[in-house]
Tab-separated table of C-alpha atoms and ligand atoms in Angstrom:
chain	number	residue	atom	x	y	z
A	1	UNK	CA	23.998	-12.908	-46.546
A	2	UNK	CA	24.377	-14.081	-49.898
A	3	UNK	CA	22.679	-12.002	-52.882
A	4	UNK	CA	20.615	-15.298	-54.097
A	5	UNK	CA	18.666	-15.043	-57.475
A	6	UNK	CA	16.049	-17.203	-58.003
A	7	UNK	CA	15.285	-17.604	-61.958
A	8	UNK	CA	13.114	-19.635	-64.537
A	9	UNK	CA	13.905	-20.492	-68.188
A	10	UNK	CA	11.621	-20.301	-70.880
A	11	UNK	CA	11.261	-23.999	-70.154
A	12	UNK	CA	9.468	-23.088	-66.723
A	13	UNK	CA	12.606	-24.353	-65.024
A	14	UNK	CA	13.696	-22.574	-61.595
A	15	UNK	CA	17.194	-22.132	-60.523
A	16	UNK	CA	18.925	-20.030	-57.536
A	17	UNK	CA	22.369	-18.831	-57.719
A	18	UNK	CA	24.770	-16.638	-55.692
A	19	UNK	CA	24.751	-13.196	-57.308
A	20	UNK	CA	28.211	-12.842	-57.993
A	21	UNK	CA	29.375	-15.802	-57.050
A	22	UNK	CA	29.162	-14.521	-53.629
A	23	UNK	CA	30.053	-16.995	-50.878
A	24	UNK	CA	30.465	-20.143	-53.189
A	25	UNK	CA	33.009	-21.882	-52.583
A	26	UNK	CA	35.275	-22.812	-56.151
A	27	UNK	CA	37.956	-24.891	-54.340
A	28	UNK	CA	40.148	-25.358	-51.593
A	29	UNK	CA	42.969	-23.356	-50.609
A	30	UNK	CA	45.841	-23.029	-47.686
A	31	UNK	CA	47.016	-19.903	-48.178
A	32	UNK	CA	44.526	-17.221	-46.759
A	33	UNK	CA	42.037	-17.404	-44.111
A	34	UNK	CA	39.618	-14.114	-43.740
A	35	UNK	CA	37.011	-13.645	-41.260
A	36	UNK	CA	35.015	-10.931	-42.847
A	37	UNK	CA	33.056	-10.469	-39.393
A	38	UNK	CA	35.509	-10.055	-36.934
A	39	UNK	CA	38.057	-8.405	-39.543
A	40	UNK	CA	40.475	-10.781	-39.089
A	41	UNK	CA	43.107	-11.982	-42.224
A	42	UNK	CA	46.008	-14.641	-41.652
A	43	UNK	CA	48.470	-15.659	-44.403
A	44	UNK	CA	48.954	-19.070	-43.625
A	45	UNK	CA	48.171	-18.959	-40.412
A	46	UNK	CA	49.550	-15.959	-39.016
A	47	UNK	CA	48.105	-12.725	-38.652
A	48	UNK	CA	48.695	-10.388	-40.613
A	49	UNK	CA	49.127	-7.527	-37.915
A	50	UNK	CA	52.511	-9.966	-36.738
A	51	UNK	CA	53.472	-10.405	-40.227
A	52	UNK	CA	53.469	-6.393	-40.404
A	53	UNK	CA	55.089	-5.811	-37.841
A	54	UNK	CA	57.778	-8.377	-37.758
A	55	UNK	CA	58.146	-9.569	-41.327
A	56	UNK	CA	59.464	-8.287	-44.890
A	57	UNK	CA	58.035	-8.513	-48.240
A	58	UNK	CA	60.758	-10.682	-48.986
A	59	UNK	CA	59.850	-12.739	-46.324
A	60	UNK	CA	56.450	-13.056	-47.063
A	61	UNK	CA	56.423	-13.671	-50.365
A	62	UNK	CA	58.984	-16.597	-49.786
A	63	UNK	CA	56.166	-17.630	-46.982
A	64	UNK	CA	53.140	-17.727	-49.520
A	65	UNK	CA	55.105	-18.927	-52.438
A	66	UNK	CA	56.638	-22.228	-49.917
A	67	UNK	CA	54.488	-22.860	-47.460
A	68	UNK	CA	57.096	-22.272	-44.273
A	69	UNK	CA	59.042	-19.466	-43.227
A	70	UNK	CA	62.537	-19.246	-44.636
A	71	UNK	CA	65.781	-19.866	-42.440
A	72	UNK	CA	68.273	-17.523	-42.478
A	73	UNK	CA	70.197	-19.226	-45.423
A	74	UNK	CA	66.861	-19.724	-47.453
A	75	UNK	CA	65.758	-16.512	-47.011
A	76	UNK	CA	69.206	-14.592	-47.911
A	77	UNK	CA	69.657	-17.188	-50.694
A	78	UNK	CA	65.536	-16.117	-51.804
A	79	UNK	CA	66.352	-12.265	-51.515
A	80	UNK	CA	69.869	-12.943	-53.615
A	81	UNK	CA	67.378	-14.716	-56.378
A	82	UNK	CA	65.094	-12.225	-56.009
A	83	UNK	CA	67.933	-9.267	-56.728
A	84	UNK	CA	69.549	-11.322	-59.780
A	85	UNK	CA	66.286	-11.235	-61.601
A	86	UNK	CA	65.841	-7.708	-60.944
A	87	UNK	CA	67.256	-6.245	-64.167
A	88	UNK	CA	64.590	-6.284	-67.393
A	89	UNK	CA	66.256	-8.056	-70.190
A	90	UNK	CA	66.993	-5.220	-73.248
A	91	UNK	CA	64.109	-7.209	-75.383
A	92	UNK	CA	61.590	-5.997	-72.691
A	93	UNK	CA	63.348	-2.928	-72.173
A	94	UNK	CA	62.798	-2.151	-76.150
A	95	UNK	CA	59.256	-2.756	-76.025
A	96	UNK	CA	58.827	-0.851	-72.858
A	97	UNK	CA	60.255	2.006	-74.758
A	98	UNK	CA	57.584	1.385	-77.834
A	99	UNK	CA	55.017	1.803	-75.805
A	100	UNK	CA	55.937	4.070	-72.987
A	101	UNK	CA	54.273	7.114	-73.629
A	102	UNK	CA	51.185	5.460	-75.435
A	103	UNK	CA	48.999	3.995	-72.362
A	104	UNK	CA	48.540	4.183	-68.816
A	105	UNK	CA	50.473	2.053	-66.522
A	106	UNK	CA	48.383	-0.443	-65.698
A	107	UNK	CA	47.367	-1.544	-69.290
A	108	UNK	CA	51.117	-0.836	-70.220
A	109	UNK	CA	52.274	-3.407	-67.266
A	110	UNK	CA	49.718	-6.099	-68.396
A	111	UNK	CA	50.439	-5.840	-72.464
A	112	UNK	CA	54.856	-6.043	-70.805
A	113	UNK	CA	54.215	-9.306	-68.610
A	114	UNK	CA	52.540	-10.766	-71.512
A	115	UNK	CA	55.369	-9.577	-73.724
A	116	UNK	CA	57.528	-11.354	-70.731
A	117	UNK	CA	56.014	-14.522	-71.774
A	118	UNK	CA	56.753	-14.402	-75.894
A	119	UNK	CA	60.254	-13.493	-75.024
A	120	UNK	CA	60.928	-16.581	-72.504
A	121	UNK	CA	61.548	-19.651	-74.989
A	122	UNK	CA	60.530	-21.535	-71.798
A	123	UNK	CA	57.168	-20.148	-71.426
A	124	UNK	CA	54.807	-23.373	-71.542
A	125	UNK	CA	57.349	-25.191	-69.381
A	126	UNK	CA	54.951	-26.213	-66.585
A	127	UNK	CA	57.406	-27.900	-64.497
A	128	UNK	CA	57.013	-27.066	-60.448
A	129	UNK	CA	60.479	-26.508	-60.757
A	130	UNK	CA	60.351	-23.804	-63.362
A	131	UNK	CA	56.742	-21.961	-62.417
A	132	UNK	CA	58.730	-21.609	-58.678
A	133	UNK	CA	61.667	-19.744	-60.294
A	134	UNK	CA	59.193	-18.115	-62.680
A	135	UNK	CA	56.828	-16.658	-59.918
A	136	UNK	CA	60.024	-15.505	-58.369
A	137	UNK	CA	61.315	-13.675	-61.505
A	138	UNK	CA	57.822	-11.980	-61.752
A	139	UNK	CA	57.676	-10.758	-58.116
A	140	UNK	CA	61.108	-9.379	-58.835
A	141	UNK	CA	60.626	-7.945	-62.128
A	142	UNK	CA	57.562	-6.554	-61.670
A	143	UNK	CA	58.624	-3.214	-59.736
A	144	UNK	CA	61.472	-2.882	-62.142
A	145	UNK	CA	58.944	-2.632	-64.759
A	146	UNK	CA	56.353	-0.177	-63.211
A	147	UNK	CA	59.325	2.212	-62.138
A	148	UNK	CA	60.600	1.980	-65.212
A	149	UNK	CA	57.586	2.988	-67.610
A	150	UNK	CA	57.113	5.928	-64.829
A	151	UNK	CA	60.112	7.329	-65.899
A	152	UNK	CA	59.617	6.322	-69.900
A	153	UNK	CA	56.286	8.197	-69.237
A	154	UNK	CA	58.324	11.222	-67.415
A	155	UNK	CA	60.432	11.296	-70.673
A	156	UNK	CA	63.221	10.201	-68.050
A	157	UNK	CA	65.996	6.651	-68.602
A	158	UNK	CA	64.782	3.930	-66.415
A	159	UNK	CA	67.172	3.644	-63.248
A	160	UNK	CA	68.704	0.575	-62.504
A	161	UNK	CA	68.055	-1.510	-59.763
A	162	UNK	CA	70.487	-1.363	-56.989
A	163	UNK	CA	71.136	-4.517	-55.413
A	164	UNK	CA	72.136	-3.024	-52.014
A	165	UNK	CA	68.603	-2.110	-51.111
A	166	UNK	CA	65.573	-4.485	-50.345
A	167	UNK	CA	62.571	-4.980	-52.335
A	168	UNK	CA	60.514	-1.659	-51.060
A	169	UNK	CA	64.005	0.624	-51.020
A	170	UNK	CA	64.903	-0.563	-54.276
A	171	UNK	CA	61.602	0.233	-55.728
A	172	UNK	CA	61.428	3.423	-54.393
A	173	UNK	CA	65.067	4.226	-55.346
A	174	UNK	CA	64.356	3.430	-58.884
A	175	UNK	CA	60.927	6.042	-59.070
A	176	UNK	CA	63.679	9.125	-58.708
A	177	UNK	CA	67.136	7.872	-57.973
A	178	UNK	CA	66.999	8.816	-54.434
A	179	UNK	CA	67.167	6.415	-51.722
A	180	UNK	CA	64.339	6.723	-49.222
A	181	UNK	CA	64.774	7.261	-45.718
A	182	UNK	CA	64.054	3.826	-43.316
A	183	UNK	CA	60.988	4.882	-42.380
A	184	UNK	CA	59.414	5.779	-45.664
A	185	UNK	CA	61.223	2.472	-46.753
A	186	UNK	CA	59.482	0.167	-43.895
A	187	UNK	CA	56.583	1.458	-44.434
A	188	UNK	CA	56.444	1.100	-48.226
A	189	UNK	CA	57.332	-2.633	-47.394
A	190	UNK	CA	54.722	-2.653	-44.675
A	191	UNK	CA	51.986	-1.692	-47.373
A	192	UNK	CA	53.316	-4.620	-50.182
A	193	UNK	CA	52.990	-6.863	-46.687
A	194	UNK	CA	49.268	-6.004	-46.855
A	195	UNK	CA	48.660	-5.999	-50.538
A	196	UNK	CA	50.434	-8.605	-50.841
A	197	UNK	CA	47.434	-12.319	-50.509
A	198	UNK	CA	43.750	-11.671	-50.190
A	199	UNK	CA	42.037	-15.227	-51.102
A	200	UNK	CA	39.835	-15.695	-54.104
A	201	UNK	CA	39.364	-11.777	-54.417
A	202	UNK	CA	38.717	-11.140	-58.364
A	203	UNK	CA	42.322	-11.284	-59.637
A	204	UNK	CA	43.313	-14.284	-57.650
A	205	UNK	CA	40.340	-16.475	-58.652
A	206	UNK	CA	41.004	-14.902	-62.330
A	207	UNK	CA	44.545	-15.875	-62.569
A	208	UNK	CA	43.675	-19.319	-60.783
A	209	UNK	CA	41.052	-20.042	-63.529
A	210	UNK	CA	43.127	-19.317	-66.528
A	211	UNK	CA	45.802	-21.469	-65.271
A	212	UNK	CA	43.531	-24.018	-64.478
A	213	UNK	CA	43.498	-24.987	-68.541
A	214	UNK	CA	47.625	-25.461	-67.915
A	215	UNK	CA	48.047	-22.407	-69.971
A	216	UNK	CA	50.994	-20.671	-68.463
A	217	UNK	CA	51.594	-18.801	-65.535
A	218	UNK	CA	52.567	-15.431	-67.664
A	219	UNK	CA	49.031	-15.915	-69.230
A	220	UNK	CA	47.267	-15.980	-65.741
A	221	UNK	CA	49.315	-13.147	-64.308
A	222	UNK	CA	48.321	-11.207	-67.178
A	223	UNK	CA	45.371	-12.187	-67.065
A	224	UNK	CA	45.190	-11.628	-63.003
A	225	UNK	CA	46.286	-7.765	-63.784
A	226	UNK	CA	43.320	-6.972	-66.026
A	227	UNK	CA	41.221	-7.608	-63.495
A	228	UNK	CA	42.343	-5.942	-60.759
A	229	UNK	CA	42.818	-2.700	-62.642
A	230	UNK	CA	39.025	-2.290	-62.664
A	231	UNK	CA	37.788	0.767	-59.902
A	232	UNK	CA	35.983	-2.312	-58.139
A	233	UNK	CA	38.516	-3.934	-56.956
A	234	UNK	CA	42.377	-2.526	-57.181
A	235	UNK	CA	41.759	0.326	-59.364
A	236	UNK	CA	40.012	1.850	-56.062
A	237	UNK	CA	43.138	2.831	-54.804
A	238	UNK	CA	43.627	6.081	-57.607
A	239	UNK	CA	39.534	6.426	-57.433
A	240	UNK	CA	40.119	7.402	-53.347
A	241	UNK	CA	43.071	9.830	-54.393
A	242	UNK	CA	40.660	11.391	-57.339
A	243	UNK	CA	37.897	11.767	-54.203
A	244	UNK	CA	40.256	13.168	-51.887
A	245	UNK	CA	41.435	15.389	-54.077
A	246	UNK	CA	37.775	16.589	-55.236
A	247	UNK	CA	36.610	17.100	-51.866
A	248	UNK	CA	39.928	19.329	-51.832
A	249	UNK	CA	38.725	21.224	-48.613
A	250	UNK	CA	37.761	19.235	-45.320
A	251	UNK	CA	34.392	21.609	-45.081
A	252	UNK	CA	33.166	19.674	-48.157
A	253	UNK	CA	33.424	16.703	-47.419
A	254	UNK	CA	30.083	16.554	-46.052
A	255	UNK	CA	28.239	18.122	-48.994
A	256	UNK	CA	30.445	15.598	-51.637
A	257	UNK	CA	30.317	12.788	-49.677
A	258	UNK	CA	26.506	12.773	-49.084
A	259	UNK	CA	25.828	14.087	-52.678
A	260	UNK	CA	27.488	10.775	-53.798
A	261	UNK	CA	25.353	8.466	-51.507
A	262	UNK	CA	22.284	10.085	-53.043
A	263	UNK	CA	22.848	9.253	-56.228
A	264	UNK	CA	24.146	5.784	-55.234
A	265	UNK	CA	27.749	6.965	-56.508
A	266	UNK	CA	30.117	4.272	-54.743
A	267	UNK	CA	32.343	6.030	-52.851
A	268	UNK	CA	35.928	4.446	-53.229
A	269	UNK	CA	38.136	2.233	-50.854
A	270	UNK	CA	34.822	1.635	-48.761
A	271	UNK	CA	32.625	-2.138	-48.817
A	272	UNK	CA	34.440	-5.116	-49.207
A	273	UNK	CA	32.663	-8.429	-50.114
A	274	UNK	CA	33.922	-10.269	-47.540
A	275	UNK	CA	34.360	-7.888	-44.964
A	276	UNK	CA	31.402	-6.233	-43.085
A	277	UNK	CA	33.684	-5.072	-40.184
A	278	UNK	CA	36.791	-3.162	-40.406
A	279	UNK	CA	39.574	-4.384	-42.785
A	280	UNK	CA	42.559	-5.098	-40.831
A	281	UNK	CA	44.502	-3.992	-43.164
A	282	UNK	CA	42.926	-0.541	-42.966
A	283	UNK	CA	43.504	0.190	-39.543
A	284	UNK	CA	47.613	-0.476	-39.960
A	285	UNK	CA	47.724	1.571	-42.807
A	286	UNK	CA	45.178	4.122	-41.148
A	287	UNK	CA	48.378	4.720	-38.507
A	288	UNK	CA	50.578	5.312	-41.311
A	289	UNK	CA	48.547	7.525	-43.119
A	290	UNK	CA	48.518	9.489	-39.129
A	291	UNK	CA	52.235	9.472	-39.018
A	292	UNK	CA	53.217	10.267	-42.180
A	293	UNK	CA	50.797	13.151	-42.336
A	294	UNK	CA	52.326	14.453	-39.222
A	295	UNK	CA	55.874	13.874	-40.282
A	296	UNK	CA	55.108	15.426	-43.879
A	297	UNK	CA	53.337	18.940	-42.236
A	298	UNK	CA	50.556	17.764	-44.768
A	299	UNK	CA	47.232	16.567	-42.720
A	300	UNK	CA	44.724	17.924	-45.001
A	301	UNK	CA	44.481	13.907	-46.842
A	302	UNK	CA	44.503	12.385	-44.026
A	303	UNK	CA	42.041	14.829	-41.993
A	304	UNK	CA	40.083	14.386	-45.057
A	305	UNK	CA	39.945	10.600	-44.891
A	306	UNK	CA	39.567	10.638	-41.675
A	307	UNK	CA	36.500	12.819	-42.164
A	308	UNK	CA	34.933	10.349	-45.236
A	309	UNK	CA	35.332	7.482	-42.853
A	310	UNK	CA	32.885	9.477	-40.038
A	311	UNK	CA	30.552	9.932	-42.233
A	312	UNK	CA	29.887	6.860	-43.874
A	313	UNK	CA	29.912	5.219	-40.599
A	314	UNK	CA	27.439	7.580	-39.681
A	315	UNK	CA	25.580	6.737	-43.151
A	316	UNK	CA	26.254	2.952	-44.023
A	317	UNK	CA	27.655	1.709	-41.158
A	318	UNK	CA	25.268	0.009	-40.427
A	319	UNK	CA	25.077	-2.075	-43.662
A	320	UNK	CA	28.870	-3.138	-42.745
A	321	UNK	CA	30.228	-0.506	-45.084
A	322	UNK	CA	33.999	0.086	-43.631
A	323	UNK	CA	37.036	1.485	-45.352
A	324	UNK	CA	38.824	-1.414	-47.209
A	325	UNK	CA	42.875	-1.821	-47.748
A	326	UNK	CA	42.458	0.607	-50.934
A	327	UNK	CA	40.926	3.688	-48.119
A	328	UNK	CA	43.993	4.493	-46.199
A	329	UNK	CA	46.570	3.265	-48.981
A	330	UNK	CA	46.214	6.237	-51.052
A	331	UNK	CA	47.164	8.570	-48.356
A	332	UNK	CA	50.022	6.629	-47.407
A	333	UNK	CA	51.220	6.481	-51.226
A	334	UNK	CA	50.826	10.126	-51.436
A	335	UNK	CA	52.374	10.832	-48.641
A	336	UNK	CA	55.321	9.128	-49.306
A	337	UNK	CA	55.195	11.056	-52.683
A	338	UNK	CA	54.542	8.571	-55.306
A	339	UNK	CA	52.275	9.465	-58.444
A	340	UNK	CA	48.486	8.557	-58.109
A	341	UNK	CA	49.013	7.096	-61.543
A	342	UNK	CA	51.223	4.393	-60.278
A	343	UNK	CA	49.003	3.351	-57.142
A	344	UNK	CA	47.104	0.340	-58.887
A	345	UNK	CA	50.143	-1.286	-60.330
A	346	UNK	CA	51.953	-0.878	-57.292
A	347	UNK	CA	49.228	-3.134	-55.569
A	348	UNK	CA	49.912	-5.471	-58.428
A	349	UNK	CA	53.880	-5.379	-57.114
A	350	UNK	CA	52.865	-6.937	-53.809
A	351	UNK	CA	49.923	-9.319	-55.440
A	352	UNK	CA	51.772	-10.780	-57.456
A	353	UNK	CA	53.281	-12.339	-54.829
A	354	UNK	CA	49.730	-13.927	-54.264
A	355	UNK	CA	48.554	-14.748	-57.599
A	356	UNK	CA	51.374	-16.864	-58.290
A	357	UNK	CA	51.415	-18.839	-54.813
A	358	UNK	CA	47.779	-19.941	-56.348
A	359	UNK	CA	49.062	-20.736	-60.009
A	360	UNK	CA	51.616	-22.910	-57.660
A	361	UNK	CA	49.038	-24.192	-55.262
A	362	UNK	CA	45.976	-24.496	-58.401
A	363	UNK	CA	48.786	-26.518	-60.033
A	364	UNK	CA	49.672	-28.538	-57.327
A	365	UNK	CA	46.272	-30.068	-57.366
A	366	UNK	CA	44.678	-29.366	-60.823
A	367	UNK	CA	41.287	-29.448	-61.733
A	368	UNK	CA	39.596	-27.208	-64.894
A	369	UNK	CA	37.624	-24.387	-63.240
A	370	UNK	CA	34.586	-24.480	-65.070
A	371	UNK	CA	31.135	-23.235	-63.976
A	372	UNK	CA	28.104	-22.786	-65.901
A	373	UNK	CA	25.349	-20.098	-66.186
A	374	UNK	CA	21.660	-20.210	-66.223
A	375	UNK	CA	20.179	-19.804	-69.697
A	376	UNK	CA	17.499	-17.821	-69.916
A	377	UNK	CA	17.312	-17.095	-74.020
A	378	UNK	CA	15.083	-18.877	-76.316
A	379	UNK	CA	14.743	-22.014	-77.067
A	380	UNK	CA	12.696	-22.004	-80.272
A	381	UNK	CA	13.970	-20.326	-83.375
A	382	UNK	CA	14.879	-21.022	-86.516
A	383	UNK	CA	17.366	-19.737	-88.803
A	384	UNK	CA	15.830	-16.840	-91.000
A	385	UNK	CA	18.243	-16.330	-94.370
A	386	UNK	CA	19.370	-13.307	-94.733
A	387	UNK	CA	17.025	-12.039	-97.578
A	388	UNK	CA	13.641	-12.647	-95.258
A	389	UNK	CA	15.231	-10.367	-92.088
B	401	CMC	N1	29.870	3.259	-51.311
B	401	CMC	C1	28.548	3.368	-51.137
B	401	CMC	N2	27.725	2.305	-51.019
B	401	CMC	C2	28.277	1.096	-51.076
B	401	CMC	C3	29.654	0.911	-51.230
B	401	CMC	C4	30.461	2.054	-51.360
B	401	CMC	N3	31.780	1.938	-51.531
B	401	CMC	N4	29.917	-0.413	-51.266
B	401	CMC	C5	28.747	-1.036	-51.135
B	401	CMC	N5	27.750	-0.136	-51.019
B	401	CMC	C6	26.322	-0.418	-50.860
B	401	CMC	C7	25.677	-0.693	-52.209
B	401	CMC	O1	25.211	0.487	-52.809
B	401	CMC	C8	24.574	-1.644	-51.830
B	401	CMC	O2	23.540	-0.913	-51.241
B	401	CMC	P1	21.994	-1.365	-51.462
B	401	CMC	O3	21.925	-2.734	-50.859
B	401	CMC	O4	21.256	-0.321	-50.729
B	401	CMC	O5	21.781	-1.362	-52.942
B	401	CMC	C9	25.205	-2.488	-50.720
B	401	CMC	O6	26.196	-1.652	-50.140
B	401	CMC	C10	25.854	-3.757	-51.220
B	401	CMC	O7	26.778	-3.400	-52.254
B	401	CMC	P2	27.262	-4.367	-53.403
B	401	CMC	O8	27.922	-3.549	-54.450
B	401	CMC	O9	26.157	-5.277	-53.832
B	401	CMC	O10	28.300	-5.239	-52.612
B	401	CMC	P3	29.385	-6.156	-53.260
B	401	CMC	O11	29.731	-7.188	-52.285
B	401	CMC	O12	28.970	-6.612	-54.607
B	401	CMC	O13	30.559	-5.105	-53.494
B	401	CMC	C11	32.500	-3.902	-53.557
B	401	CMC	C12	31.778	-5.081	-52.908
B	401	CMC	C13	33.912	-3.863	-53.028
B	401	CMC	C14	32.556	-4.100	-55.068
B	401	CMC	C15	31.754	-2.582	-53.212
B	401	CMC	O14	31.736	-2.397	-51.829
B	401	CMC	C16	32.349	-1.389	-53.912
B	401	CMC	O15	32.039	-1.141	-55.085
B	401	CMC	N6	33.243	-0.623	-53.220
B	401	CMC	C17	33.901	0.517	-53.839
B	401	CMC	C18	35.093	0.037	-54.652
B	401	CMC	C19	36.216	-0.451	-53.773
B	401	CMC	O16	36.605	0.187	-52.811
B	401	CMC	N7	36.804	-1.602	-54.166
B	401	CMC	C20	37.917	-2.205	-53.434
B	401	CMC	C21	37.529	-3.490	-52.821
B	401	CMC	S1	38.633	-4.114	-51.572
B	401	CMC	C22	40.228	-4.157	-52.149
B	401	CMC	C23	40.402	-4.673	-53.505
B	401	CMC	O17	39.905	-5.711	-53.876
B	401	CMC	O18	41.081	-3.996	-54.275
């Protein structure tokens, strides 16, 4: 149930609102249905354990982004697109290079895609015609850029994309030059499959409002990537890899787990405001996490997790506290031996997919988002100059 908060002004007038705008209802949407009881998440329409198993990011994203799965021409024409606007122009390239050493990678992604925007001359262009190719550049461009300020930051030259692999390969491939076996490669796509639309979570809702004002769309992306950095929602992904790795032994998990609970420390990639049963999402990447610790020799993470998870069922279960898609993610990412550092913008590689199917759909239908607060300052003062303070 809703948090409600019931409030009076200094008028002696009441008001109730959702604490956190929890369960209102901003606008209507047809591109993600979630069930937070039964754990159950469709991307329009279909479930999201088919679209794992039997889809690719490519695919997807052309499926949020249009409304209908591709054909066979549309989708090899989308994936050709998709490859051509791989490449970062040398402008963005240059600035990369400014800043490359000076930031971490999430604040470094958000300050390029809004550089993205002063260097398109087309950038206030609202046209459906022109956002469409736009969110498609973006999707493309956006693992070219965190792969290549990981290897600015490494002190390394950014590898170019190669246009024989798909999405996941490719970005893989352009972390260390080395092309990633099938299975590390399917499951990499598998995990932007998951990341990739979540409804009116923070970022979405965030990038939805801004363009709501017909800004632009690289305004609400960059927008949408500030707020998912924060631990609370997509920054949780690197705070589970920072707990894994201080519990460091499976014997403590116990004694660091509970410790944290006491002092009402959240414990990472668990709760989800919408969810109060498992995440689907967790239990696919759960598996992977399984496998890959299996096929790397490496179980300790994932015995680990697997131990966090028993105990906070054992502790919060019951308040319908369950690993969320950020639990089992970090394990997988680790696993498949990609920097902790690079976790939260590689969730932004898969959203971004997301956001911009809502700057498409906001669009579509516009209306200014605009809500209001409750004031509860004064209402009678007067200016006091400055001498009589
Ligand atoms: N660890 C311990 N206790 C928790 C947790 C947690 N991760 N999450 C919620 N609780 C408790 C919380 O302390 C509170 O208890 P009480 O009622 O006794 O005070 C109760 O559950 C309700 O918590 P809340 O913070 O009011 O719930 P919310 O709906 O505002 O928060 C959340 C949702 C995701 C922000 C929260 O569960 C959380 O902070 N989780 C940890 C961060 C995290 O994993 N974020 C990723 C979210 S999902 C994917 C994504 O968006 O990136």
């Amino acid at each position: 149930m809703p948090k409600i908060c019931k409030v009076t002004d200094k008028l002696g007038r009441t008001f109730e609102y959702n604490e956190g705008l929890e369960g209102v209802i901003a606008t209507s949407s047809e591109i993600c249905f979630i069930d937070g009881e039964k754990g159950k998440l469709l991307y329009r329409g279909i479930p999201i354990e088919q679209l794992a198993e039997h889809s690719t990011f490519e695919e997807t994203s052309f499926f949020l982004l249009y409304g209908h799965l591709p054909s066979r021409d549309e989708l090899e024409a989308y994936e050709s697109r998709l490859k051509s606007y791989r490449p970062i122009t040398g402008e963005i390239l240059e600035f990369a290079r400014k800043l490359g050493s000076l930031a971490k990678p999430m604040h470094l992604l958000r300050t390029i895609v809004s550089a993205a925007g002063v260097f398109d001359p087309d950038a206030d262009n609202n046209s459906i015609e022109r956002n469409a190719a736009r969110a498609e550049e973006l999707i493309a461009l956006f693992p070219t850029i965190v792969a290549a300020l990981q290897r600015l930051q490494q002190g390394k030259e950014p590898i170019a994309p190669n246009p024989d692999l798909g999405h996941a390969a490719n970005f893989l491939y352009m972390l260390n030059g080395e092309q990633p076996n099938d299975y590390a490669a399917r499951v990499f796509d598998i995990c932007l499959i998951l990341h990739a639309e979540h409804g009116f979570n923070a970022s979405t809702f965030t990038a939805r409002a801004v363009i709501s004002t017909l800004t632009d769309m690289y305004s609400a992306v960059t927008a949408a990537i500030g707020s998912l950095k924060g631990p609370l929602h997509g920054g949780a992904n690197e705070g589970v890899m920072h707990l894994l790795n201080e519990i460091g032994e499976i014997e403590r998990t116990e004694e660091v787990v509970l410790e944290k609970l006491r002092t009402k420390t959240k414990i990472m990639g668990f709760g989800h405001r919408v969810y109060k049963a498992l995440d689907p999402r967790a239990k696919i990447l759960m598996q992977f996490s399984e496998k890959l610790a299996q096929l790397t020799g490496n179980e300790k993470y994932y015995n680990i997790s697997k131990k966090v998870e028993e105990i906070m069922a054992r502790e919060v279960g019951a308040k319908g506290i369950y690993p969320n898609v950020d639990f089992f993610s970090a394990s997988v990412y680790h696993y498949l031996g990609i920097d902790t550092s690079l976790f939260t913008p590689i969730f932004a590689v898969s959203r971004v997919s997301g956001w911009t199917a809502h700057v498409l759909e906001q669009l579509h239908n516009n209306r200014l988002l605009r809500p209001r607060a409750v004031y509860l300052g004064e209402f009678d003062r007067s200016y006091i100059p400055m001498s009589e303070r």
